[in-house]
Coordinates of C-alpha atoms in Angstrom, one line a residue:
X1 CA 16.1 -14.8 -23.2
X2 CA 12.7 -16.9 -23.7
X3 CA 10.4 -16.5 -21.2
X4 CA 10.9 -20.3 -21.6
X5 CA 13.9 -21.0 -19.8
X6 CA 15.0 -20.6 -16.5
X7 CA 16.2 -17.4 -15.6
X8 CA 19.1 -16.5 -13.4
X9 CA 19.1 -13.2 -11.3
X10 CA 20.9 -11.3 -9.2
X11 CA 17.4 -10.2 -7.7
X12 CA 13.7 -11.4 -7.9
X13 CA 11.0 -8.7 -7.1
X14 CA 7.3 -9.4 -6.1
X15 CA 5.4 -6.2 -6.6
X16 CA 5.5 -3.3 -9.2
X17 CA 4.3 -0.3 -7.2
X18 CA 6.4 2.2 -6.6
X19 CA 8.7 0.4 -4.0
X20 CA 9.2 -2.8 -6.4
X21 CA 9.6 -0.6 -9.2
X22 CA 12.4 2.0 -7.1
X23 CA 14.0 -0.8 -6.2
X24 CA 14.4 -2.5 -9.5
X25 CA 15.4 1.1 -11.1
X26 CA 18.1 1.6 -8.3
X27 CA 19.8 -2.5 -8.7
X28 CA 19.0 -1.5 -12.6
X29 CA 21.8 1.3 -12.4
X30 CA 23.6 -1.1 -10.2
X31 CA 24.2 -3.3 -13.4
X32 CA 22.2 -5.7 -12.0
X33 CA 20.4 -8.9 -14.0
X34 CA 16.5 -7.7 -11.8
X35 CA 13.3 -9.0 -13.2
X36 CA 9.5 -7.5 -11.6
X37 CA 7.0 -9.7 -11.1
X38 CA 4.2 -8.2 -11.0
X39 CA -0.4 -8.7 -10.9
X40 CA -1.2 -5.5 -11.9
X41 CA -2.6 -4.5 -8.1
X42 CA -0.9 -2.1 -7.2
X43 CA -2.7 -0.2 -4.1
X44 CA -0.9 3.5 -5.7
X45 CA -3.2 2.9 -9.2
X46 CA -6.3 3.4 -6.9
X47 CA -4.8 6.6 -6.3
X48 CA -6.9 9.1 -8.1
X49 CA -4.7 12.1 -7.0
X50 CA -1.6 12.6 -4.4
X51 CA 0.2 16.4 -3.6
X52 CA 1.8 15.0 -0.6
X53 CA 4.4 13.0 -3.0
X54 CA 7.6 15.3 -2.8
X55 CA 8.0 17.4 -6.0
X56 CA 4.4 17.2 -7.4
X57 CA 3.1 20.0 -6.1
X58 CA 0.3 19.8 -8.5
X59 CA -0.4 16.7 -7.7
X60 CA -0.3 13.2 -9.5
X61 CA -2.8 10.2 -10.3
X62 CA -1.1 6.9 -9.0
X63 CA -1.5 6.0 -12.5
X64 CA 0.8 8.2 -13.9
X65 CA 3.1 7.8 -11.3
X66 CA 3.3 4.0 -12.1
X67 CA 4.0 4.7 -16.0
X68 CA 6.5 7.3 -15.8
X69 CA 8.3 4.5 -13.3
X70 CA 7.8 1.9 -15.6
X71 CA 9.2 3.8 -18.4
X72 CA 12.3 4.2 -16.1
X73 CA 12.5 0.9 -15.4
X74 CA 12.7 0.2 -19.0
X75 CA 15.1 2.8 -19.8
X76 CA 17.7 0.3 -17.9
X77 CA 16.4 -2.8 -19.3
X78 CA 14.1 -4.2 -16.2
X79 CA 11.9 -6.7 -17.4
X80 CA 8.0 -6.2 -15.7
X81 CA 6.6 -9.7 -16.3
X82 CA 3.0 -9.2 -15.7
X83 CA 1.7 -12.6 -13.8
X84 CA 1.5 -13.5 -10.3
X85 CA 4.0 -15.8 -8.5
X86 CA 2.5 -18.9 -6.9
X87 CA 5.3 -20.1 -5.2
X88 CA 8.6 -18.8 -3.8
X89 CA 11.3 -21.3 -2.5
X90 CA 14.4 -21.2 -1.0
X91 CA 17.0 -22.7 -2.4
X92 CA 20.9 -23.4 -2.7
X93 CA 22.7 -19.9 -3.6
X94 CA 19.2 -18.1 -3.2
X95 CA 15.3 -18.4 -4.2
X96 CA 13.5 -20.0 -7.2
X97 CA 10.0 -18.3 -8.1
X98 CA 7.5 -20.0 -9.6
X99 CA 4.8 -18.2 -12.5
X100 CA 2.7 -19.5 -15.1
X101 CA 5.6 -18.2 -17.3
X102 CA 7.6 -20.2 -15.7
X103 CA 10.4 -20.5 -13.1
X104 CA 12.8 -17.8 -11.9
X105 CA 15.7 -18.1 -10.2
X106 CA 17.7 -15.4 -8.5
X107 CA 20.8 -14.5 -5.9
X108 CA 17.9 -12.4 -3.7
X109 CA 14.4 -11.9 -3.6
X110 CA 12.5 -8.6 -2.8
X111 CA 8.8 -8.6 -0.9
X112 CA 7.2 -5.4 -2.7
X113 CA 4.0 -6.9 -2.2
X114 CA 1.9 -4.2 -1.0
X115 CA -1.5 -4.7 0.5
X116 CA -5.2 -5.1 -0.1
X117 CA -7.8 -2.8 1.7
X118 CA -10.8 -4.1 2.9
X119 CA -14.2 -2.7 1.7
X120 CA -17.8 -3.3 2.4
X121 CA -18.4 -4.8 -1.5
X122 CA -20.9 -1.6 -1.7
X123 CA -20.2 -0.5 -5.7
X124 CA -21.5 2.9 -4.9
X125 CA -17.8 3.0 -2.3
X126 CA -15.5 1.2 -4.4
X127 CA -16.4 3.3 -8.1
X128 CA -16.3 6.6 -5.6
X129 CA -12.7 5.7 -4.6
X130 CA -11.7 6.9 -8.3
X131 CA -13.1 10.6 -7.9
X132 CA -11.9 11.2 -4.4
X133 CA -15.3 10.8 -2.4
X134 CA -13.7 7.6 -1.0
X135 CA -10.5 7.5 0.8
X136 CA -8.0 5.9 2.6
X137 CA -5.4 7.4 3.7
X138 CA -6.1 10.7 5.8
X139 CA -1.9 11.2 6.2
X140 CA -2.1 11.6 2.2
X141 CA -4.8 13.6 1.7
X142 CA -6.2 15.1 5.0
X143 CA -5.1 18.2 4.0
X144 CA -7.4 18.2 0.8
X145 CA -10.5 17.5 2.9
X146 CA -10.3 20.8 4.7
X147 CA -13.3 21.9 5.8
X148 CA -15.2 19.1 4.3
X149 CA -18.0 17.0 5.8
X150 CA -16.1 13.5 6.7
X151 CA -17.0 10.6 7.8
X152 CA -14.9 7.8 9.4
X153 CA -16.5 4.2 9.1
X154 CA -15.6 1.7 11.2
X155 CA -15.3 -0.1 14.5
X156 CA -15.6 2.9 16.6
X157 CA -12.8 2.5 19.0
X158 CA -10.2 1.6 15.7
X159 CA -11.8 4.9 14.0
X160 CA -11.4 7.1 16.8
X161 CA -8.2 8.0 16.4
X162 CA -8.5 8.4 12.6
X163 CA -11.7 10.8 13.4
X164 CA -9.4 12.9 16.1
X165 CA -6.3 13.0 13.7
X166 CA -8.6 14.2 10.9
X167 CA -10.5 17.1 13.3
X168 CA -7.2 19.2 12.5
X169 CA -8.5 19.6 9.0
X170 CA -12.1 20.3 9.2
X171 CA -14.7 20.8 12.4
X172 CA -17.2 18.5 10.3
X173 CA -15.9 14.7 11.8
X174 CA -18.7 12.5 12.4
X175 CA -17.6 8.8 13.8
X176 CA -19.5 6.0 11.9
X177 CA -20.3 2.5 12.8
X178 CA -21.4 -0.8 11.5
X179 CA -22.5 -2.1 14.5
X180 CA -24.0 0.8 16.5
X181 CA -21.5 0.3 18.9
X182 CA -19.9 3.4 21.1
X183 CA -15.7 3.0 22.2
X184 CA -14.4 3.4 25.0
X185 CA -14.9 6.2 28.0
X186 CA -11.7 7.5 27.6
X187 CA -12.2 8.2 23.8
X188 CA -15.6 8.9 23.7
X189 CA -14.5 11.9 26.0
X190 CA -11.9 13.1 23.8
X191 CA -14.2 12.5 20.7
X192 CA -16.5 14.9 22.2
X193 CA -14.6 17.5 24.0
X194 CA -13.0 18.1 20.0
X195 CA -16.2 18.6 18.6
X196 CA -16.8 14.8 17.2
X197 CA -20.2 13.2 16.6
X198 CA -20.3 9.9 16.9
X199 CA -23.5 8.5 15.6
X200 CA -25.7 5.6 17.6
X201 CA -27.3 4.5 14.9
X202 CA -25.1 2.0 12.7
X203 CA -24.9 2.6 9.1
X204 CA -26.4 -0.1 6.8
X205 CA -26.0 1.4 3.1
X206 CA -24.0 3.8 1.1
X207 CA -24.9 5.8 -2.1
X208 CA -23.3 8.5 -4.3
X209 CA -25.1 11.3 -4.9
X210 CA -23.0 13.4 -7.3
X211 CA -20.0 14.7 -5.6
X212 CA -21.4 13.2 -2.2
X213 CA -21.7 10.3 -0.5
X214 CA -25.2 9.6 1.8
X215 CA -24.7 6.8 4.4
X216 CA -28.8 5.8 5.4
X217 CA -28.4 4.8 9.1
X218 CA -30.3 2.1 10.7
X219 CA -32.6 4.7 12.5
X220 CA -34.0 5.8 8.9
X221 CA -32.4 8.9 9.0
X222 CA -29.4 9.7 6.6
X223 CA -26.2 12.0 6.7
X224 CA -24.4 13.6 3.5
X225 CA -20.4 13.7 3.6
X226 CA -18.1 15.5 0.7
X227 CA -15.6 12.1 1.8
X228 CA -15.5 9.2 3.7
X229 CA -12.8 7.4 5.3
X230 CA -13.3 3.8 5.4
X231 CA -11.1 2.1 8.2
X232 CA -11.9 -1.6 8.1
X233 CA -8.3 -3.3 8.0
X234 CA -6.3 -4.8 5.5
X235 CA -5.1 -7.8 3.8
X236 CA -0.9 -7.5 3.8
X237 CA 0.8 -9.3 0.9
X238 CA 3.4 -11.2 2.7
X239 CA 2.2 -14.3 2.7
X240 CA 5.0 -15.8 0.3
X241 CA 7.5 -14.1 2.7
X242 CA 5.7 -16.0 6.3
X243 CA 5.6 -19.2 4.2
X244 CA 9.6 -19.0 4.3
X245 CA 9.6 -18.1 8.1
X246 CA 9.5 -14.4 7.6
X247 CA 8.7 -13.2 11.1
X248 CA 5.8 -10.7 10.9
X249 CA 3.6 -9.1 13.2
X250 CA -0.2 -9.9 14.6
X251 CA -1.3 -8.3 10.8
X252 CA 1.0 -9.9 8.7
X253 CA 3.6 -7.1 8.4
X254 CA 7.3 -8.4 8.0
X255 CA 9.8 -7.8 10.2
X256 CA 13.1 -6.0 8.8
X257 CA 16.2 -4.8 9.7
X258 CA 17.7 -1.6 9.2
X259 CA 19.0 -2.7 5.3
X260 CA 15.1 -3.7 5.0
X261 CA 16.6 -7.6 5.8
X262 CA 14.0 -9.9 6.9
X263 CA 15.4 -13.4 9.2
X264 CA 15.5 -14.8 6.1
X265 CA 19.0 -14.7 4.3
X266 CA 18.8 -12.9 0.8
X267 CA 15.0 -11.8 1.9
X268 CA 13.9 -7.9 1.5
X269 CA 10.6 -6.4 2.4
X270 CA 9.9 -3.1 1.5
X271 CA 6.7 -0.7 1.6
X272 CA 3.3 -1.7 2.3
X273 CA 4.4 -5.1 3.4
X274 CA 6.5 -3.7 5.9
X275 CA 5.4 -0.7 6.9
X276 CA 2.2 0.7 9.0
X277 CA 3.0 4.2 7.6
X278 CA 1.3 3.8 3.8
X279 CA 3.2 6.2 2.3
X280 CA 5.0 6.2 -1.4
X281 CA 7.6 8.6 -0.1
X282 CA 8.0 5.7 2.5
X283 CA 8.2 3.1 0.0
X284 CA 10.9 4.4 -2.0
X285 CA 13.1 5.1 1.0
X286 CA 12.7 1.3 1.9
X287 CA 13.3 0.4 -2.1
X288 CA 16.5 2.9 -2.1
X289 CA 17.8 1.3 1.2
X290 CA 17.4 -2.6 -0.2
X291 CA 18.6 -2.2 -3.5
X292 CA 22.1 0.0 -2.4
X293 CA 22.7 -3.5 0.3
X294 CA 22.1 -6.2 -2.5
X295 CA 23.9 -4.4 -4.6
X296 CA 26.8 -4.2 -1.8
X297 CA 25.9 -8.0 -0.7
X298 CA 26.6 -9.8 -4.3
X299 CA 29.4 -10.4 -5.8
X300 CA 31.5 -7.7 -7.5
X301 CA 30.2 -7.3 -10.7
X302 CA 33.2 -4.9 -12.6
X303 CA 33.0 -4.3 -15.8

């Protein structure tokens, strides 16, 4: 088929991480028509290394994870168009997608979408992200910072709990802010009776220094960490989904059911833009559950 006609689907999926991807490999073995659409952003290629992925002991770049999926994907005959959808409608029988390849049309559309972290545009954090001195996501990889210096950046009442679930791997947890501003009494107690520093001075720059990272605080003094933990929010992907009347909470997160249904009919959300807990092992699970009810929700497709 020419990428200039119209396709027909039995499924239309936004996002080629690995919850896009799993879902396109399980409605793939289905004998489903599936097509990806995907930018190329996927949040699990910033991944320089993950050991908490079940069954990679030795641990994985996200990078690698994403090719041998893709090379699976292909195996079944998914097609990975590479270009981002501008426009996702409902329409009689199910959606039509819109890319500058052209339009899409498809029985039910999946929300793999993802997210986008936000950052401080300092290039000395965002090029550290690649070797590990930056990271995100203290579920994946607190373990590897164990007995590390860290330091947690953020608004200090969101960081706090970041900083206290991070104290089980190392007694080195300093709390740091942008604005120089404490949290509450409460926290700031619990901060301190585990051993917590929260700096008063805010921090105004970052730089790497080899395998470290120094943050120069407003005061003029600096501190050295072996990894920081930015927590400054996020930007979730499901904006195509809300513009259909996908309900979604106060960050943007759609709402599903327990087949990873959203209020729309023949709308699925999966990972990142469903879920607070950013894991791939997570993600999948979603993708699995999806696929295995669109499958079940078409039309019998017997050979």
């Amino acid at each position: 088929m020419s990428r200039s006609e119209i396709r027909e689907l039995d499924a239309l999926i936004v996002g080629g991480g690995p919850a896009g991807l799993t879902c396109a490999i399980y409605l793939a073995r289905y004998r489903r028509n599936v097509v990806v659409l995907d930018s190329g952003q996927s949040r699990a290629a910033l991944i320089p290394e993950t050991r908490n992925y079940p069954g990679f002991a030795d641990g994985i770049a996200g990078t690698r994870l994403l090719e041998a999926l893709i090379a699976q994907a292909n195996t079944y005959g998914v097609e990975i168009i590479r270009d981002r959808i501008t426009e996702l409608q409902s329409i009689e029988g199910g959606f039509q997608g819109r890319c500058s390849e052209g339009v899409i049309k498809a029985k039910r559309a999946v929300m793999a979408s993802g997210l986008v972290d936000r950052d401080l545009g300092n290039s000395d954090l965002q090029e550290a992200v690649g070797d590990g001195l930056v990271r995100y996501c203290p579920i994946c990889d607190g373990f590897e910072a164990s007995d590390l210096r860290i330091g947690v950046l953020g608004n200090a009442n969101d960081v706090g709990p970041k900083a206290l679930f991070l104290r089980t791997y190392s007694k080195h947890v300093a709390l740091l802010t942008l604005d120089g501003k404490g949290c509450d009494e409460p926290l700031t107690r619990e901060l301190s009776e585990a051993g917590i520093r929260l700096l008063s001075a805010r921090a105004v720059d970052f730089r790497r220094q080899g395998k470290q990272m120094t943050v120069c605080l407003s005061d003029g003094t600096a501190e050295v960490f072996d990894v920081i933990y930015p927590v400054l929010g996020c930007e979730v992907r499901s904006e195509l989904g809300r513009k259909l009347g996908a309900r979604h909470n106060n960050i943007g997160c759609l709402e599903v059911d327990a087949h990873q249904r959203t209020n729309v009919p023949g709308l699925y959300a999966i990972g990142d833009a469903v879920s607070d807990l950013h894991q791939i092992a997570v993600a999948t699970g979603h993708a699995a559950v999806a696929a295995t009810h669109i499958h079940n929700s078409l039309p019998r497709n017997f050979r």
